[in-house]
Amino acid sequence: MEILQTAVDIAFVIVMLGVLFAFIRLIKGPSLPDRIVALDMMTVQIVAICALFAISSGETAFLDVAIVLALVGFLATVALARFVERREAGNDDRALTPDLPQDEETGP
Amino acid sequence: MIVEFILVGLVLLGGFFCFVAGLGVLRLPDVLIRMHASTKAGTLGSGLILAAVAVLFADLATVTRAVATIVFLLITAPVAAHMIGRAAFRSGVPMWKTKIEDGAQEALKRR
């Protein structure tokens, strides 16, 4: 099992480098969607780190952490994407009540 | 012995793909192209490492949880990418050299 432990250590370093790159993009990102993409990327990579830690420690409880992290990351991404769309819709009251139907031709 | 080589291959390949996904998110030129790296390569890397967990422990509870996580990632990654992409396109983030069809901006406007 020594070779597997070495491989897991190497994979730890590589995946952490990936998280670091995504974090640099999260800081630099010129627009908000860039930052959301970087955050989503970091969540997926931290799921991979949880799985690697489950291998290296022999503790299967870290898989539960991975499942919950994937769920929370998906919800965060969807919420942030909706926030960007909502913000883009501008300051009219349609942004606050998007479900109300808007009739455009209300002229006489 | 064979199982160990399979495990080492899965772990190293998964780590490599996670690294490539991070590099793509850092280096590629605009939002939609960065999303291409994060969605596909990131999901593949995490899926390979989770498959290594399933092969290593090989009992019913662990395999079920690992497969559930992989399936969940495969289902949610396209949905999340679709929502971010639509939001980015609608909010008018500058694109790199992408050719945008006439009327696409109007067709995707929020009604």
PDB file of C-alpha atoms in Angstrom:
ATOM      1  CA  MET A   1       0.000   0.000   0.000  1.00  0.00           C
ATOM      2  CA  GLU A   2       3.045   2.261   0.022  1.00  0.00           C
ATOM      3  CA  ILE A   3       2.786   3.119  -3.648  1.00  0.00           C
ATOM      4  CA  LEU A   4      -0.876   4.061  -3.194  1.00  0.00           C
ATOM      5  CA  GLN A   5       0.039   6.355  -0.295  1.00  0.00           C
ATOM      6  CA  THR A   6       2.657   8.052  -2.450  1.00  0.00           C
ATOM      7  CA  ALA A   7       0.157   8.482  -5.285  1.00  0.00           C
ATOM      8  CA  VAL A   8      -2.398   9.989  -2.899  1.00  0.00           C
ATOM      9  CA  ASP A   9       0.216  12.429  -1.591  1.00  0.00           C
ATOM     10  CA  ILE A  10       1.121  13.492  -5.125  1.00  0.00           C
ATOM     11  CA  ALA A  11      -2.575  13.900  -5.989  1.00  0.00           C
ATOM     12  CA  PHE A  12      -3.072  16.031  -2.870  1.00  0.00           C
ATOM     13  CA  VAL A  13      -0.370  18.438  -4.011  1.00  0.00           C
ATOM     14  CA  ILE A  14      -1.701  18.576  -7.580  1.00  0.00           C
ATOM     15  CA  VAL A  15      -5.326  19.169  -6.556  1.00  0.00           C
ATOM     16  CA  MET A  16      -4.255  21.842  -4.075  1.00  0.00           C
ATOM     17  CA  LEU A  17      -2.438  23.597  -6.911  1.00  0.00           C
ATOM     18  CA  GLY A  18      -5.711  23.486  -8.866  1.00  0.00           C
ATOM     19  CA  VAL A  19      -7.574  25.013  -5.913  1.00  0.00           C
ATOM     20  CA  LEU A  20      -4.882  27.691  -5.682  1.00  0.00           C
ATOM     21  CA  PHE A  21      -5.293  28.576  -9.379  1.00  0.00           C
ATOM     22  CA  ALA A  22      -9.071  28.779  -8.998  1.00  0.00           C
ATOM     23  CA  PHE A  23      -8.570  30.999  -5.944  1.00  0.00           C
ATOM     24  CA  ILE A  24      -6.326  33.351  -7.898  1.00  0.00           C
ATOM     25  CA  ARG A  25      -9.093  33.592 -10.499  1.00  0.00           C
ATOM     26  CA  LEU A  26     -11.577  34.245  -7.687  1.00  0.00           C
ATOM     27  CA  ILE A  27      -9.485  37.218  -6.554  1.00  0.00           C
ATOM     28  CA  LYS A  28      -8.615  38.535 -10.027  1.00  0.00           C
ATOM     29  CA  GLY A  29     -11.874  37.772 -11.829  1.00  0.00           C
ATOM     30  CA  PRO A  30     -12.880  40.865 -13.792  1.00  0.00           C
ATOM     31  CA  SER A  31     -16.618  40.192 -13.535  1.00  0.00           C
ATOM     32  CA  LEU A  32     -18.999  38.520 -11.113  1.00  0.00           C
ATOM     33  CA  PRO A  33     -19.693  35.452 -13.343  1.00  0.00           C
ATOM     34  CA  ASP A  34     -15.933  34.803 -13.430  1.00  0.00           C
ATOM     35  CA  ARG A  35     -15.891  34.656  -9.657  1.00  0.00           C
ATOM     36  CA  ILE A  36     -18.906  32.347  -9.561  1.00  0.00           C
ATOM     37  CA  VAL A  37     -17.203  29.975 -12.002  1.00  0.00           C
ATOM     38  CA  ALA A  38     -14.062  29.975  -9.841  1.00  0.00           C
ATOM     39  CA  LEU A  39     -16.100  29.282  -6.695  1.00  0.00           C
ATOM     40  CA  ASP A  40     -17.892  26.372  -8.393  1.00  0.00           C
ATOM     41  CA  MET A  41     -14.527  25.012  -9.509  1.00  0.00           C
ATOM     42  CA  MET A  42     -13.146  25.216  -5.969  1.00  0.00           C
ATOM     43  CA  THR A  43     -16.153  23.317  -4.599  1.00  0.00           C
ATOM     44  CA  VAL A  44     -15.723  20.477  -7.081  1.00  0.00           C
ATOM     45  CA  GLN A  45     -12.012  20.266  -6.294  1.00  0.00           C
ATOM     46  CA  ILE A  46     -12.625  20.228  -2.550  1.00  0.00           C
ATOM     47  CA  VAL A  47     -14.982  17.277  -3.134  1.00  0.00           C
ATOM     48  CA  ALA A  48     -11.982  15.573  -4.763  1.00  0.00           C
ATOM     49  CA  ILE A  49      -9.839  16.455  -1.735  1.00  0.00           C
ATOM     50  CA  CYS A  50     -12.441  14.894   0.583  1.00  0.00           C
ATOM     51  CA  ALA A  51     -12.302  11.689  -1.471  1.00  0.00           C
ATOM     52  CA  LEU A  52      -8.493  11.698  -1.356  1.00  0.00           C
ATOM     53  CA  PHE A  53      -8.601  12.134   2.398  1.00  0.00           C
ATOM     54  CA  ALA A  54     -11.032   9.224   2.660  1.00  0.00           C
ATOM     55  CA  ILE A  55      -8.469   7.092   0.829  1.00  0.00           C
ATOM     56  CA  SER A  56      -5.475   8.211   2.859  1.00  0.00           C
ATOM     57  CA  SER A  57      -7.162   7.916   6.265  1.00  0.00           C
ATOM     58  CA  GLY A  58      -9.300   4.848   5.583  1.00  0.00           C
ATOM     59  CA  GLU A  59     -12.300   6.644   7.041  1.00  0.00           C
ATOM     60  CA  THR A  60     -15.421   6.423   4.866  1.00  0.00           C
ATOM     61  CA  ALA A  61     -17.191   9.223   6.748  1.00  0.00           C
ATOM     62  CA  PHE A  62     -15.433  11.752   4.518  1.00  0.00           C
ATOM     63  CA  LEU A  63     -17.642  10.586   1.641  1.00  0.00           C
ATOM     64  CA  ASP A  64     -20.634  12.038   3.480  1.00  0.00           C
ATOM     65  CA  VAL A  65     -18.756  15.313   3.679  1.00  0.00           C
ATOM     66  CA  ALA A  66     -18.189  15.109  -0.078  1.00  0.00           C
ATOM     67  CA  ILE A  67     -21.901  14.544  -0.794  1.00  0.00           C
ATOM     68  CA  VAL A  68     -22.994  17.449   1.398  1.00  0.00           C
ATOM     69  CA  LEU A  69     -20.332  19.711  -0.075  1.00  0.00           C
ATOM     70  CA  ALA A  70     -21.457  18.914  -3.627  1.00  0.00           C
ATOM     71  CA  LEU A  71     -25.068  19.696  -2.654  1.00  0.00           C
ATOM     72  CA  VAL A  72     -24.212  22.991  -0.956  1.00  0.00           C
ATOM     73  CA  GLY A  73     -21.937  24.007  -3.810  1.00  0.00           C
ATOM     74  CA  PHE A  74     -24.666  23.399  -6.371  1.00  0.00           C
ATOM     75  CA  LEU A  75     -27.188  25.413  -4.367  1.00  0.00           C
ATOM     76  CA  ALA A  76     -24.706  28.285  -3.928  1.00  0.00           C
ATOM     77  CA  THR A  77     -23.948  28.349  -7.637  1.00  0.00           C
ATOM     78  CA  VAL A  78     -27.610  28.388  -8.634  1.00  0.00           C
ATOM     79  CA  ALA A  79     -28.415  31.112  -6.099  1.00  0.00           C
ATOM     80  CA  LEU A  80     -25.516  33.298  -7.237  1.00  0.00           C
ATOM     81  CA  ALA A  81     -26.426  32.843 -10.915  1.00  0.00           C
ATOM     82  CA  ARG A  82     -29.998  33.901 -10.191  1.00  0.00           C
ATOM     83  CA  PHE A  83     -28.662  36.858  -8.247  1.00  0.00           C
ATOM     84  CA  VAL A  84     -26.598  37.981 -11.249  1.00  0.00           C
ATOM     85  CA  GLU A  85     -29.600  37.728 -13.559  1.00  0.00           C
ATOM     86  CA  ARG A  86     -31.807  39.566 -11.098  1.00  0.00           C
ATOM     87  CA  ARG A  87     -29.251  42.326 -10.666  1.00  0.00           C
ATOM     88  CA  GLU A  88     -28.814  42.625 -14.406  1.00  0.00           C
ATOM     89  CA  ALA A  89     -32.558  43.205 -14.851  1.00  0.00           C
ATOM     90  CA  GLY A  90     -31.990  46.680 -13.495  1.00  0.00           C
ATOM     91  CA  ASN A  91     -33.676  48.821 -10.942  1.00  0.00           C
ATOM     92  CA  ASP A  92     -37.218  48.619 -12.278  1.00  0.00           C
ATOM     93  CA  ASP A  93     -39.754  46.910 -10.070  1.00  0.00           C
ATOM     94  CA  ARG A  94     -39.758  43.913 -12.379  1.00  0.00           C
ATOM     95  CA  ALA A  95     -36.515  42.959 -10.661  1.00  0.00           C
ATOM     96  CA  LEU A  96     -38.270  42.744  -7.337  1.00  0.00           C
ATOM     97  CA  THR A  97     -41.415  40.925  -8.483  1.00  0.00           C
ATOM     98  CA  PRO A  98     -40.373  38.831 -11.465  1.00  0.00           C
ATOM     99  CA  ASP A  99     -43.447  36.630 -11.456  1.00  0.00           C
ATOM    100  CA  LEU A 100     -45.921  39.373 -12.249  1.00  0.00           C
ATOM    101  CA  PRO A 101     -46.789  39.443 -15.949  1.00  0.00           C
ATOM    102  CA  GLN A 102     -45.747  42.646 -17.658  1.00  0.00           C
ATOM    103  CA  ASP A 103     -47.905  43.881 -20.489  1.00  0.00           C
ATOM    104  CA  GLU A 104     -45.911  46.139 -22.738  1.00  0.00           C
ATOM    105  CA  GLU A 105     -48.728  47.683 -24.809  1.00  0.00           C
ATOM    106  CA  THR A 106     -50.769  49.619 -22.327  1.00  0.00           C
ATOM    107  CA  GLY A 107     -51.250  52.651 -24.569  1.00  0.00           C
ATOM    108  CA  PRO A 108     -54.685  54.059 -25.296  1.00  0.00           C
TER     109      PRO A 108
ATOM    110  CA  MET B   1      -1.471  -5.947  -6.911  1.00  0.00           C
ATOM    111  CA  ILE B   2      -3.528  -5.301 -10.033  1.00  0.00           C
ATOM    112  CA  VAL B   3      -6.110  -3.507  -7.934  1.00  0.00           C
ATOM    113  CA  GLU B   4      -3.394  -1.313  -6.483  1.00  0.00           C
ATOM    114  CA  PHE B   5      -2.184  -0.290  -9.940  1.00  0.00           C
ATOM    115  CA  ILE B   6      -5.755   0.543 -10.953  1.00  0.00           C
ATOM    116  CA  LEU B   7      -6.122   2.642  -7.809  1.00  0.00           C
ATOM    117  CA  VAL B   8      -2.870   4.502  -8.422  1.00  0.00           C
ATOM    118  CA  GLY B   9      -3.909   5.171 -12.024  1.00  0.00           C
ATOM    119  CA  LEU B  10      -7.324   6.483 -11.015  1.00  0.00           C
ATOM    120  CA  VAL B  11      -5.942   8.733  -8.275  1.00  0.00           C
ATOM    121  CA  LEU B  12      -3.147  10.212 -10.383  1.00  0.00           C
ATOM    122  CA  LEU B  13      -5.394  10.701 -13.426  1.00  0.00           C
ATOM    123  CA  GLY B  14      -8.067  12.365 -11.284  1.00  0.00           C
ATOM    124  CA  GLY B  15      -5.512  14.661  -9.675  1.00  0.00           C
ATOM    125  CA  PHE B  16      -4.123  15.547 -13.098  1.00  0.00           C
ATOM    126  CA  PHE B  17      -7.546  16.461 -14.445  1.00  0.00           C
ATOM    127  CA  CYS B  18      -8.318  18.582 -11.364  1.00  0.00           C
ATOM    128  CA  PHE B  19      -5.031  20.402 -11.914  1.00  0.00           C
ATOM    129  CA  VAL B  20      -5.808  20.975 -15.586  1.00  0.00           C
ATOM    130  CA  ALA B  21      -9.238  22.324 -14.675  1.00  0.00           C
ATOM    131  CA  GLY B  22      -7.722  24.816 -12.235  1.00  0.00           C
ATOM    132  CA  LEU B  23      -5.136  25.854 -14.806  1.00  0.00           C
ATOM    133  CA  GLY B  24      -7.892  26.359 -17.376  1.00  0.00           C
ATOM    134  CA  VAL B  25      -9.942  28.490 -15.007  1.00  0.00           C
ATOM    135  CA  LEU B  26      -6.878  30.633 -14.389  1.00  0.00           C
ATOM    136  CA  ARG B  27      -5.523  30.958 -17.932  1.00  0.00           C
ATOM    137  CA  LEU B  28      -8.381  30.841 -20.451  1.00  0.00           C
ATOM    138  CA  PRO B  29      -9.630  34.134 -21.893  1.00  0.00           C
ATOM    139  CA  ASP B  30     -13.320  34.620 -21.102  1.00  0.00           C
ATOM    140  CA  VAL B  31     -16.173  33.371 -18.898  1.00  0.00           C
ATOM    141  CA  LEU B  32     -17.725  30.817 -21.234  1.00  0.00           C
ATOM    142  CA  ILE B  33     -14.351  29.258 -22.122  1.00  0.00           C
ATOM    143  CA  ARG B  34     -13.330  29.121 -18.457  1.00  0.00           C
ATOM    144  CA  MET B  35     -16.613  27.375 -17.712  1.00  0.00           C
ATOM    145  CA  HIS B  36     -15.699  24.778 -20.328  1.00  0.00           C
ATOM    146  CA  ALA B  37     -12.585  23.892 -18.304  1.00  0.00           C
ATOM    147  CA  SER B  38     -14.228  23.924 -14.901  1.00  0.00           C
ATOM    148  CA  THR B  39     -17.320  21.924 -15.855  1.00  0.00           C
ATOM    149  CA  LYS B  40     -15.833  19.107 -17.892  1.00  0.00           C
ATOM    150  CA  ALA B  41     -12.324  18.608 -16.569  1.00  0.00           C
ATOM    151  CA  GLY B  42     -13.277  19.319 -12.958  1.00  0.00           C
ATOM    152  CA  THR B  43     -16.153  16.844 -12.961  1.00  0.00           C
ATOM    153  CA  LEU B  44     -13.988  14.201 -14.642  1.00  0.00           C
ATOM    154  CA  GLY B  45     -11.192  14.602 -12.096  1.00  0.00           C
ATOM    155  CA  SER B  46     -13.473  14.424  -9.070  1.00  0.00           C
ATOM    156  CA  GLY B  47     -15.340  11.494 -10.601  1.00  0.00           C
ATOM    157  CA  LEU B  48     -12.123   9.542 -11.133  1.00  0.00           C
ATOM    158  CA  ILE B  49     -10.963  10.097  -7.540  1.00  0.00           C
ATOM    159  CA  LEU B  50     -14.397   9.086  -6.198  1.00  0.00           C
ATOM    160  CA  ALA B  51     -14.227   5.968  -8.384  1.00  0.00           C
ATOM    161  CA  ALA B  52     -10.881   5.196  -6.729  1.00  0.00           C
ATOM    162  CA  VAL B  53     -12.604   5.395  -3.331  1.00  0.00           C
ATOM    163  CA  ALA B  54     -15.280   2.979  -4.537  1.00  0.00           C
ATOM    164  CA  VAL B  55     -12.664   0.515  -5.834  1.00  0.00           C
ATOM    165  CA  LEU B  56     -10.554   0.728  -2.655  1.00  0.00           C
ATOM    166  CA  PHE B  57     -13.258   0.114  -0.051  1.00  0.00           C
ATOM    167  CA  ALA B  58     -15.490  -2.130  -2.208  1.00  0.00           C
ATOM    168  CA  ASP B  59     -18.288  -2.630   0.297  1.00  0.00           C
ATOM    169  CA  LEU B  60     -21.912  -1.866  -0.451  1.00  0.00           C
ATOM    170  CA  ALA B  61     -22.372   1.277   1.650  1.00  0.00           C
ATOM    171  CA  THR B  62     -19.215   2.994   0.406  1.00  0.00           C
ATOM    172  CA  VAL B  63     -19.767   2.104  -3.242  1.00  0.00           C
ATOM    173  CA  THR B  64     -23.326   3.384  -3.034  1.00  0.00           C
ATOM    174  CA  ARG B  65     -22.226   6.681  -1.566  1.00  0.00           C
ATOM    175  CA  ALA B  66     -19.385   7.147  -4.042  1.00  0.00           C
ATOM    176  CA  VAL B  67     -21.606   6.350  -7.026  1.00  0.00           C
ATOM    177  CA  ALA B  68     -24.299   8.667  -5.646  1.00  0.00           C
ATOM    178  CA  THR B  69     -21.774  11.489  -5.407  1.00  0.00           C
ATOM    179  CA  ILE B  70     -20.553  10.887  -8.968  1.00  0.00           C
ATOM    180  CA  VAL B  71     -24.101  10.820 -10.338  1.00  0.00           C
ATOM    181  CA  PHE B  72     -24.960  13.954  -8.389  1.00  0.00           C
ATOM    182  CA  LEU B  73     -21.938  15.782  -9.797  1.00  0.00           C
ATOM    183  CA  LEU B  74     -22.785  14.622 -13.327  1.00  0.00           C
ATOM    184  CA  ILE B  75     -26.362  15.853 -12.956  1.00  0.00           C
ATOM    185  CA  THR B  76     -25.682  19.198 -11.316  1.00  0.00           C
ATOM    186  CA  ALA B  77     -22.606  20.394 -13.254  1.00  0.00           C
ATOM    187  CA  PRO B  78     -24.454  21.003 -16.564  1.00  0.00           C
ATOM    188  CA  VAL B  79     -27.389  22.685 -14.806  1.00  0.00           C
ATOM    189  CA  ALA B  80     -25.131  25.051 -12.869  1.00  0.00           C
ATOM    190  CA  ALA B  81     -23.026  25.783 -15.961  1.00  0.00           C
ATOM    191  CA  HIS B  82     -26.158  26.534 -17.990  1.00  0.00           C
ATOM    192  CA  MET B  83     -27.413  28.979 -15.374  1.00  0.00           C
ATOM    193  CA  ILE B  84     -24.075  30.796 -15.006  1.00  0.00           C
ATOM    194  CA  GLY B  85     -23.622  30.958 -18.765  1.00  0.00           C
ATOM    195  CA  ARG B  86     -27.065  32.400 -19.350  1.00  0.00           C
ATOM    196  CA  ALA B  87     -26.583  34.936 -16.561  1.00  0.00           C
ATOM    197  CA  ALA B  88     -23.189  35.964 -17.940  1.00  0.00           C
ATOM    198  CA  PHE B  89     -24.518  36.292 -21.476  1.00  0.00           C
ATOM    199  CA  ARG B  90     -27.519  38.310 -20.395  1.00  0.00           C
ATOM    200  CA  SER B  91     -25.514  40.648 -18.204  1.00  0.00           C
ATOM    201  CA  GLY B  92     -23.281  41.457 -21.152  1.00  0.00           C
ATOM    202  CA  VAL B  93     -19.889  40.216 -19.990  1.00  0.00           C
ATOM    203  CA  PRO B  94     -17.352  40.971 -22.747  1.00  0.00           C
ATOM    204  CA  MET B  95     -16.489  37.901 -24.824  1.00  0.00           C
ATOM    205  CA  TRP B  96     -13.122  37.027 -26.330  1.00  0.00           C
ATOM    206  CA  LYS B  97     -13.534  36.275 -30.059  1.00  0.00           C
ATOM    207  CA  THR B  98     -16.894  34.590 -29.873  1.00  0.00           C
ATOM    208  CA  LYS B  99     -19.140  35.305 -32.798  1.00  0.00           C
ATOM    209  CA  ILE B 100     -22.599  36.201 -31.543  1.00  0.00           C
ATOM    210  CA  GLU B 101     -25.469  35.652 -33.944  1.00  0.00           C
ATOM    211  CA  ASP B 102     -27.733  38.512 -34.887  1.00  0.00           C
ATOM    212  CA  GLY B 103     -30.681  38.625 -32.578  1.00  0.00           C
ATOM    213  CA  ALA B 104     -29.233  36.290 -29.967  1.00  0.00           C
ATOM    214  CA  GLN B 105     -28.949  39.117 -27.478  1.00  0.00           C
ATOM    215  CA  GLU B 106     -32.593  40.031 -28.054  1.00  0.00           C
ATOM    216  CA  ALA B 107     -33.802  36.434 -28.000  1.00  0.00           C
ATOM    217  CA  LEU B 108     -32.116  35.820 -24.654  1.00  0.00           C
ATOM    218  CA  LYS B 109     -33.325  39.037 -23.071  1.00  0.00           C
ATOM    219  CA  ARG B 110     -35.315  38.592 -19.918  1.00  0.00           C
ATOM    220  CA  ARG B 111     -38.989  38.819 -20.765  1.00  0.00           C
TER     221      ARG B 111
END
